[in-house]
Amino acid sequence: QKEVEQDPGPLSVPEGAIVSLNCTYSNSAFQYFMWYRQYSRKGPELLMYTYSSGNKEDGRFTAQVDKSSKYISLFIRDSQPSDSATYLCAMLGGGNKLTFGTGTQLKVEL
Amino acid sequence: DVKVTQSSRYLVKRTGEKVFLECVQDMDHENMFWYRQDPGLGLRLIYFSYDVKMKEKGDIPEGYSVSREKKERFSLILESASTNQTSMYLCASSGTDRGPLGGYTFGSGTRLTVV
């Protein structure tokens, strides 16, 4: 079993929809949770991070962590075509070594 | 902004060749990482380094080695390239000043094809 599971998609939604992206994990040592966005032919870029259970909001993006269920989510409100990318969750326990999910490919259509 | 530069965007090499992938970062970051990214497998850590001349194996180090002679430069070496090393290679760096919440900064990647 992988430490981090993420549905690869692809996920296709109409412009303006609310998008929900999810990851589950098995390692209780994970304390920090991040979401990266990767556009085609580019490296991943950090989108949001959190280290506690609950919600964290940044503009149209909300990161949610439920440590008791070992489940994290990223919500995108009012999705735009420019949000079309692959979204990777990442987690950190001790040290500086991140463990990534496989990524979910999202396409927002006009 | 932190910049991580990978020397080549696309490379085509022959089986058995020794291949060097170079990565340079300009923000004095202590930590540097090499990943490969494959469809359905995500990012897999090959090697990482916390300091000059220091290296640690990641999850899939076989067939690879690394070199970090200077703080800003981290090189990935494929000793004898094979077709199963065809992949996207991503370099990343992170600093200790913001701790783990600073996240990694990635380069744009090198797409290596071994024929």
mmCIF file of C-alpha atoms in Angstrom:
data_model
loop_
_atom_site.group_PDB
_atom_site.id
_atom_site.type_symbol
_atom_site.label_atom_id
_atom_site.label_comp_id
_atom_site.label_asym_id
_atom_site.label_seq_id
_atom_site.Cartn_x
_atom_site.Cartn_y
_atom_site.Cartn_z
ATOM 1 C CA GLN A 1 0.000 0.000 0.000
ATOM 2 C CA LYS A 2 1.283 3.441 -0.897
ATOM 3 C CA GLU A 3 1.741 5.937 1.922
ATOM 4 C CA VAL A 4 -0.272 8.509 -0.028
ATOM 5 C CA GLU A 5 -3.156 7.656 -2.350
ATOM 6 C CA GLN A 6 -4.577 10.094 -4.870
ATOM 7 C CA ASP A 7 -7.087 9.514 -7.652
ATOM 8 C CA PRO A 8 -5.276 10.268 -10.930
ATOM 9 C CA GLY A 9 -8.378 11.426 -12.772
ATOM 10 C CA PRO A 10 -8.639 12.917 -15.290
ATOM 11 C CA LEU A 11 -11.323 15.140 -13.854
ATOM 12 C CA SER A 12 -13.231 17.352 -16.276
ATOM 13 C CA VAL A 13 -15.554 20.102 -15.014
ATOM 14 C CA PRO A 14 -17.336 23.091 -16.557
ATOM 15 C CA GLU A 15 -16.099 26.599 -15.854
ATOM 16 C CA GLY A 16 -17.496 27.936 -12.586
ATOM 17 C CA ALA A 17 -17.861 24.529 -10.945
ATOM 18 C CA ILE A 18 -16.598 23.675 -7.479
ATOM 19 C CA VAL A 19 -13.786 21.162 -7.680
ATOM 20 C CA SER A 20 -12.866 18.736 -4.937
ATOM 21 C CA LEU A 21 -9.473 17.005 -4.999
ATOM 22 C CA ASN A 22 -8.594 14.442 -2.362
ATOM 23 C CA CYS A 23 -5.778 12.383 -0.885
ATOM 24 C CA THR A 24 -5.666 9.730 1.789
ATOM 25 C CA TYR A 25 -2.585 8.694 3.706
ATOM 26 C CA SER A 26 -1.546 5.903 6.009
ATOM 27 C CA ASN A 27 1.465 7.319 7.878
ATOM 28 C CA SER A 28 0.435 8.911 11.180
ATOM 29 C CA ALA A 29 3.795 10.696 11.318
ATOM 30 C CA PHE A 30 2.739 13.105 8.588
ATOM 31 C CA GLN A 31 2.243 16.519 10.173
ATOM 32 C CA TYR A 32 2.488 18.959 7.279
ATOM 33 C CA PHE A 33 0.269 18.881 4.223
ATOM 34 C CA MET A 34 0.766 20.702 0.967
ATOM 35 C CA TRP A 35 -0.817 21.051 -2.422
ATOM 36 C CA TYR A 36 1.228 21.624 -5.539
ATOM 37 C CA ARG A 37 -0.040 22.632 -8.953
ATOM 38 C CA GLN A 38 1.793 21.490 -12.074
ATOM 39 C CA TYR A 39 1.073 22.934 -15.478
ATOM 40 C CA SER A 40 1.966 20.935 -18.557
ATOM 41 C CA ARG A 41 5.717 20.842 -19.237
ATOM 42 C CA LYS A 42 6.476 22.704 -16.019
ATOM 43 C CA GLY A 43 7.685 21.760 -12.557
ATOM 44 C CA PRO A 44 5.235 21.662 -9.629
ATOM 45 C CA GLU A 45 4.690 24.914 -7.722
ATOM 46 C CA LEU A 46 3.524 25.215 -4.136
ATOM 47 C CA LEU A 47 -0.117 26.252 -3.941
ATOM 48 C CA MET A 48 -1.053 25.888 -0.276
ATOM 49 C CA TYR A 49 0.156 24.296 2.902
ATOM 50 C CA THR A 50 -1.284 23.532 6.303
ATOM 51 C CA TYR A 51 -0.231 21.672 9.401
ATOM 52 C CA SER A 52 -3.374 21.345 11.444
ATOM 53 C CA SER A 53 -6.748 19.758 11.098
ATOM 54 C CA GLY A 54 -9.415 22.085 9.786
ATOM 55 C CA ASN A 55 -9.704 24.462 6.865
ATOM 56 C CA LYS A 56 -7.356 27.020 5.386
ATOM 57 C CA GLU A 57 -8.593 29.428 2.761
ATOM 58 C CA ASP A 58 -6.667 31.394 0.144
ATOM 59 C CA GLY A 59 -8.814 33.154 -2.420
ATOM 60 C CA ARG A 60 -10.722 30.552 -4.408
ATOM 61 C CA PHE A 61 -8.765 27.707 -2.828
ATOM 62 C CA THR A 62 -9.520 25.914 0.448
ATOM 63 C CA ALA A 63 -7.330 23.204 1.935
ATOM 64 C CA GLN A 64 -8.931 20.851 4.402
ATOM 65 C CA VAL A 65 -7.231 18.336 6.659
ATOM 66 C CA ASP A 66 -8.859 15.619 8.742
ATOM 67 C CA LYS A 67 -6.087 13.910 10.658
ATOM 68 C CA SER A 68 -8.437 11.506 12.419
ATOM 69 C CA SER A 69 -9.501 10.093 9.040
ATOM 70 C CA LYS A 70 -6.085 10.638 7.395
ATOM 71 C CA TYR A 71 -7.778 12.532 4.610
ATOM 72 C CA ILE A 72 -6.976 15.856 2.962
ATOM 73 C CA SER A 73 -8.847 17.844 0.358
ATOM 74 C CA LEU A 74 -8.378 20.848 -1.881
ATOM 75 C CA PHE A 75 -11.475 22.734 -2.992
ATOM 76 C CA ILE A 76 -11.450 25.161 -5.878
ATOM 77 C CA ARG A 77 -14.406 27.534 -6.114
ATOM 78 C CA ASP A 78 -15.510 29.208 -9.340
ATOM 79 C CA SER A 79 -13.056 27.112 -11.330
ATOM 80 C CA GLN A 80 -11.415 28.728 -14.346
ATOM 81 C CA PRO A 81 -9.790 27.269 -17.473
ATOM 82 C CA SER A 82 -6.480 28.559 -16.071
ATOM 83 C CA ASP A 83 -6.920 26.089 -13.192
ATOM 84 C CA SER A 84 -6.436 23.229 -15.656
ATOM 85 C CA ALA A 85 -3.350 21.444 -14.371
ATOM 86 C CA THR A 86 -2.247 18.433 -12.382
ATOM 87 C CA TYR A 87 -2.654 18.838 -8.628
ATOM 88 C CA LEU A 88 -0.347 16.920 -6.326
ATOM 89 C CA CYS A 89 -0.770 16.490 -2.611
ATOM 90 C CA ALA A 90 2.408 16.214 -0.552
ATOM 91 C CA MET A 91 3.059 15.349 3.063
ATOM 92 C CA LEU A 92 5.899 15.683 5.487
ATOM 93 C CA GLY A 93 6.720 13.875 8.708
ATOM 94 C CA GLY A 94 10.128 14.226 10.255
ATOM 95 C CA GLY A 95 12.972 15.737 8.292
ATOM 96 C CA ASN A 96 12.658 17.613 5.023
ATOM 97 C CA LYS A 97 11.635 14.807 2.706
ATOM 98 C CA LEU A 98 8.196 15.188 1.122
ATOM 99 C CA THR A 99 6.036 12.243 0.093
ATOM 100 C CA PHE A 100 3.875 13.017 -2.932
ATOM 101 C CA GLY A 101 0.623 11.651 -4.221
ATOM 102 C CA THR A 102 0.518 10.628 -7.867
ATOM 103 C CA GLY A 103 -1.415 13.748 -8.866
ATOM 104 C CA THR A 104 -4.926 14.411 -10.203
ATOM 105 C CA GLN A 105 -5.256 15.847 -13.685
ATOM 106 C CA LEU A 106 -7.922 18.554 -13.818
ATOM 107 C CA LYS A 107 -9.440 20.120 -16.907
ATOM 108 C CA VAL A 108 -11.814 23.066 -16.624
ATOM 109 C CA GLU A 109 -13.785 23.501 -19.806
ATOM 110 C CA LEU A 110 -15.395 26.670 -21.181
ATOM 111 C CA ASP B 1 11.862 34.529 -6.268
ATOM 112 C CA VAL B 2 13.834 31.357 -5.842
ATOM 113 C CA LYS B 3 14.939 29.989 -9.105
ATOM 114 C CA VAL B 4 15.892 26.416 -9.801
ATOM 115 C CA THR B 5 17.416 25.939 -13.218
ATOM 116 C CA GLN B 6 17.840 22.629 -14.968
ATOM 117 C CA SER B 7 20.355 22.760 -17.767
ATOM 118 C CA SER B 8 18.347 20.929 -20.422
ATOM 119 C CA ARG B 9 14.620 20.725 -21.179
ATOM 120 C CA TYR B 10 14.928 17.756 -23.543
ATOM 121 C CA LEU B 11 17.655 15.160 -23.923
ATOM 122 C CA VAL B 12 17.969 12.109 -26.120
ATOM 123 C CA LYS B 13 20.696 9.644 -25.213
ATOM 124 C CA ARG B 14 21.712 6.189 -26.327
ATOM 125 C CA THR B 15 21.611 3.073 -24.185
ATOM 126 C CA GLY B 16 24.837 2.679 -22.232
ATOM 127 C CA GLU B 17 25.812 6.335 -22.324
ATOM 128 C CA LYS B 18 26.793 8.165 -19.161
ATOM 129 C CA VAL B 19 24.348 11.036 -18.688
ATOM 130 C CA PHE B 20 24.715 14.148 -16.555
ATOM 131 C CA LEU B 21 21.717 16.223 -15.492
ATOM 132 C CA GLU B 22 22.600 19.541 -13.913
ATOM 133 C CA CYS B 23 20.600 21.624 -11.462
ATOM 134 C CA VAL B 24 21.464 25.046 -10.055
ATOM 135 C CA GLN B 25 19.563 27.074 -7.451
ATOM 136 C CA ASP B 26 20.188 30.707 -6.616
ATOM 137 C CA MET B 27 18.758 31.121 -3.090
ATOM 138 C CA ASP B 28 21.441 29.523 -0.953
ATOM 139 C CA HIS B 29 19.182 26.577 -0.089
ATOM 140 C CA GLU B 30 20.704 23.799 1.956
ATOM 141 C CA ASN B 31 18.505 20.993 0.647
ATOM 142 C CA MET B 32 18.379 19.718 -2.891
ATOM 143 C CA PHE B 33 16.473 16.797 -4.385
ATOM 144 C CA TRP B 34 16.226 14.787 -7.567
ATOM 145 C CA TYR B 35 12.916 13.176 -8.544
ATOM 146 C CA ARG B 36 11.677 11.326 -11.556
ATOM 147 C CA GLN B 37 8.054 11.647 -12.611
ATOM 148 C CA ASP B 38 6.248 8.937 -14.551
ATOM 149 C CA PRO B 39 2.552 8.623 -15.447
ATOM 150 C CA GLY B 40 0.650 6.724 -12.786
ATOM 151 C CA LEU B 41 3.654 6.627 -10.474
ATOM 152 C CA GLY B 42 3.928 10.276 -9.515
ATOM 153 C CA LEU B 43 7.147 11.760 -8.190
ATOM 154 C CA ARG B 44 9.692 9.300 -6.876
ATOM 155 C CA LEU B 45 12.718 10.466 -4.947
ATOM 156 C CA ILE B 46 16.043 9.346 -6.384
ATOM 157 C CA TYR B 47 18.616 11.145 -4.203
ATOM 158 C CA PHE B 48 18.758 14.149 -1.954
ATOM 159 C CA SER B 49 21.378 16.262 -0.263
ATOM 160 C CA TYR B 50 21.283 18.346 2.894
ATOM 161 C CA ASP B 51 24.684 19.911 2.482
ATOM 162 C CA VAL B 52 27.710 20.183 0.259
ATOM 163 C CA LYS B 53 29.387 16.828 -0.409
ATOM 164 C CA MET B 54 26.566 15.092 1.423
ATOM 165 C CA LYS B 55 24.085 12.747 -0.252
ATOM 166 C CA GLU B 56 21.355 10.368 0.808
ATOM 167 C CA LYS B 57 19.578 7.682 -1.177
ATOM 168 C CA GLY B 58 15.935 8.179 -1.863
ATOM 169 C CA ASP B 59 13.394 5.544 -2.804
ATOM 170 C CA ILE B 60 14.806 4.537 -6.203
ATOM 171 C CA PRO B 61 18.585 5.194 -6.291
ATOM 172 C CA GLU B 62 19.571 2.169 -8.385
ATOM 173 C CA GLY B 63 21.321 3.131 -11.595
ATOM 174 C CA TYR B 64 21.898 6.715 -10.452
ATOM 175 C CA SER B 65 24.507 8.677 -8.554
ATOM 176 C CA VAL B 66 24.772 12.316 -7.555
ATOM 177 C CA SER B 67 27.359 14.969 -6.918
ATOM 178 C CA ARG B 68 27.198 18.113 -4.832
ATOM 179 C CA GLU B 69 30.536 19.887 -4.873
ATOM 180 C CA LYS B 70 29.032 23.354 -4.425
ATOM 181 C CA LYS B 71 26.010 24.413 -2.427
ATOM 182 C CA GLU B 72 24.121 25.757 -5.411
ATOM 183 C CA ARG B 73 24.665 22.820 -7.759
ATOM 184 C CA PHE B 74 23.334 19.273 -7.580
ATOM 185 C CA SER B 75 24.084 16.882 -10.417
ATOM 186 C CA LEU B 76 22.341 13.616 -11.231
ATOM 187 C CA ILE B 77 24.386 11.010 -13.060
ATOM 188 C CA LEU B 78 23.054 8.023 -14.955
ATOM 189 C CA GLU B 79 26.051 5.712 -14.974
ATOM 190 C CA SER B 80 24.889 3.647 -17.951
ATOM 191 C CA ALA B 81 21.602 4.864 -19.356
ATOM 192 C CA SER B 82 18.884 2.304 -20.001
ATOM 193 C CA THR B 83 15.510 2.608 -21.707
ATOM 194 C CA ASN B 84 13.681 2.243 -18.391
ATOM 195 C CA GLN B 85 15.291 5.505 -17.304
ATOM 196 C CA THR B 86 13.300 7.387 -19.916
ATOM 197 C CA SER B 87 11.379 9.849 -17.767
ATOM 198 C CA MET B 88 10.845 13.433 -16.651
ATOM 199 C CA TYR B 89 13.522 14.400 -14.126
ATOM 200 C CA LEU B 90 12.761 17.159 -11.664
ATOM 201 C CA CYS B 91 15.199 18.945 -9.388
ATOM 202 C CA ALA B 92 13.996 20.774 -6.283
ATOM 203 C CA SER B 93 15.494 22.795 -3.480
ATOM 204 C CA SER B 94 14.339 23.943 -0.071
ATOM 205 C CA GLY B 95 15.768 26.111 2.661
ATOM 206 C CA THR B 96 15.795 25.534 6.378
ATOM 207 C CA ASP B 97 14.957 29.139 7.236
ATOM 208 C CA ARG B 98 11.212 28.574 6.863
ATOM 209 C CA GLY B 99 11.327 24.955 7.867
ATOM 210 C CA PRO B 100 9.150 22.413 6.102
ATOM 211 C CA LEU B 101 6.391 24.941 5.467
ATOM 212 C CA GLY B 102 8.634 26.724 2.996
ATOM 213 C CA GLY B 103 8.015 23.884 0.622
ATOM 214 C CA TYR B 104 10.124 22.859 -2.294
ATOM 215 C CA THR B 105 10.899 24.962 -5.355
ATOM 216 C CA PHE B 106 11.092 22.875 -8.482
ATOM 217 C CA GLY B 107 12.874 23.354 -11.749
ATOM 218 C CA SER B 108 10.996 22.998 -15.025
ATOM 219 C CA GLY B 109 12.241 19.476 -15.547
ATOM 220 C CA THR B 110 14.353 17.588 -18.046
ATOM 221 C CA ARG B 111 12.583 15.120 -20.274
ATOM 222 C CA LEU B 112 15.106 12.382 -20.955
ATOM 223 C CA THR B 113 14.587 9.801 -23.656
ATOM 224 C CA VAL B 114 16.958 6.830 -23.810
ATOM 225 C CA VAL B 115 16.957 5.017 -27.133
#
